[in-house]
Amino acid sequence: MKTLLFVLTILLSMQVFAAEFKSNDDILKKLASHTVEDIKGDAKRVEAKEKLKIDEMFDDLEAAAKFIDKSEVTEDMAVELERVCLITFLHDPTTLSADLIIKVYDRNQSVFKKAAKRLHPYDMGIILEVLRSKNEVSKNGQD
């Protein structure tokens, strides 16, 4: 019973922390604020029982994808989505962040590919390969 209550509390608290974006500028500012240094401090946050920055990044990517679903993706937004995904890949080998934005990528592949050219060539290769393979899997119904 305690475990069920704990899980329920965690799920509800995740919704409270999720960002609500009202404009494309909000998305750009929030995503641009995330850095690799944020994740490096997560070990201390675990000890202090604080919310991890990587979880905040996941929440922001998910909220951004939901907002963008109702608007148009700009190249600036696409590159920020890609950049934050790359940061999360450093500590999350499951590439969950790519799953969070895959629907937006699927509808706007040309924008994402063009935006990726602004990243380091190595990073560009990684993000495009992950998004391409996730998109292929989702289209084949292998979710």
PDB file of C-alpha atoms in Angstrom, residues 46-100:
ATOM      1  CA  VAL A  46      19.523  13.015  -5.304  1.00  0.00           C
ATOM      2  CA  GLU A  47      21.156  13.299  -1.887  1.00  0.00           C
ATOM      3  CA  ALA A  48      19.030  16.371  -1.087  1.00  0.00           C
ATOM      4  CA  LYS A  49      15.889  14.607  -2.383  1.00  0.00           C
ATOM      5  CA  GLU A  50      15.320  17.413  -4.899  1.00  0.00           C
ATOM      6  CA  LYS A  51      13.913  17.105  -8.384  1.00  0.00           C
ATOM      7  CA  LEU A  52      16.596  16.142 -10.885  1.00  0.00           C
ATOM      8  CA  LYS A  53      17.433  18.509 -13.727  1.00  0.00           C
ATOM      9  CA  ILE A  54      17.234  15.677 -16.243  1.00  0.00           C
ATOM     10  CA  ASP A  55      13.615  15.124 -15.163  1.00  0.00           C
ATOM     11  CA  GLU A  56      12.967  18.833 -15.649  1.00  0.00           C
ATOM     12  CA  MET A  57      14.466  18.569 -19.140  1.00  0.00           C
ATOM     13  CA  PHE A  58      12.181  15.628 -19.937  1.00  0.00           C
ATOM     14  CA  ASP A  59       9.181  17.620 -18.683  1.00  0.00           C
ATOM     15  CA  ASP A  60      10.175  20.646 -20.746  1.00  0.00           C
ATOM     16  CA  LEU A  61      10.673  18.579 -23.902  1.00  0.00           C
ATOM     17  CA  GLU A  62       7.296  16.947 -23.445  1.00  0.00           C
ATOM     18  CA  ALA A  63       5.538  20.262 -22.778  1.00  0.00           C
ATOM     19  CA  ALA A  64       7.296  21.897 -25.732  1.00  0.00           C
ATOM     20  CA  ALA A  65       6.264  19.056 -28.046  1.00  0.00           C
ATOM     21  CA  LYS A  66       2.654  19.378 -26.908  1.00  0.00           C
ATOM     22  CA  PHE A  67       2.690  23.147 -27.489  1.00  0.00           C
ATOM     23  CA  ILE A  68       4.411  22.844 -30.858  1.00  0.00           C
ATOM     24  CA  ASP A  69       1.807  20.278 -31.878  1.00  0.00           C
ATOM     25  CA  LYS A  70      -0.617  23.210 -32.033  1.00  0.00           C
ATOM     26  CA  SER A  71       1.732  25.624 -33.801  1.00  0.00           C
ATOM     27  CA  GLU A  72       4.552  25.615 -36.315  1.00  0.00           C
ATOM     28  CA  VAL A  73       8.114  24.487 -35.605  1.00  0.00           C
ATOM     29  CA  THR A  74      10.821  27.002 -36.306  1.00  0.00           C
ATOM     30  CA  GLU A  75      14.418  26.094 -36.998  1.00  0.00           C
ATOM     31  CA  ASP A  76      15.431  27.745 -33.702  1.00  0.00           C
ATOM     32  CA  MET A  77      12.968  25.598 -31.752  1.00  0.00           C
ATOM     33  CA  ALA A  78      14.077  22.445 -33.570  1.00  0.00           C
ATOM     34  CA  VAL A  79      17.755  23.026 -32.785  1.00  0.00           C
ATOM     35  CA  GLU A  80      16.959  23.651 -29.104  1.00  0.00           C
ATOM     36  CA  LEU A  81      14.871  20.477 -28.922  1.00  0.00           C
ATOM     37  CA  GLU A  82      17.760  18.572 -30.510  1.00  0.00           C
ATOM     38  CA  ARG A  83      20.335  20.166 -28.201  1.00  0.00           C
ATOM     39  CA  VAL A  84      18.414  19.333 -25.024  1.00  0.00           C
ATOM     40  CA  CYS A  85      17.886  15.775 -26.271  1.00  0.00           C
ATOM     41  CA  LEU A  86      21.635  15.461 -26.767  1.00  0.00           C
ATOM     42  CA  ILE A  87      22.272  16.683 -23.210  1.00  0.00           C
ATOM     43  CA  THR A  88      19.907  14.062 -21.809  1.00  0.00           C
ATOM     44  CA  PHE A  89      21.563  11.321 -23.890  1.00  0.00           C
ATOM     45  CA  LEU A  90      24.696  11.843 -21.778  1.00  0.00           C
ATOM     46  CA  HIS A  91      22.934  10.362 -18.750  1.00  0.00           C
ATOM     47  CA  ASP A  92      19.996   8.471 -20.240  1.00  0.00           C
ATOM     48  CA  PRO A  93      20.997   5.787 -22.727  1.00  0.00           C
ATOM     49  CA  THR A  94      17.320   4.928 -23.341  1.00  0.00           C
ATOM     50  CA  THR A  95      16.983   8.124 -25.419  1.00  0.00           C
ATOM     51  CA  LEU A  96      13.609   8.838 -23.789  1.00  0.00           C
ATOM     52  CA  SER A  97      13.880  12.480 -24.805  1.00  0.00           C
ATOM     53  CA  ALA A  98      13.764  11.522 -28.493  1.00  0.00           C
ATOM     54  CA  ASP A  99      10.545   9.602 -27.817  1.00  0.00           C
ATOM     55  CA  LEU A 100       9.060  12.764 -26.335  1.00  0.00           C
TER      56      LEU A 100
END
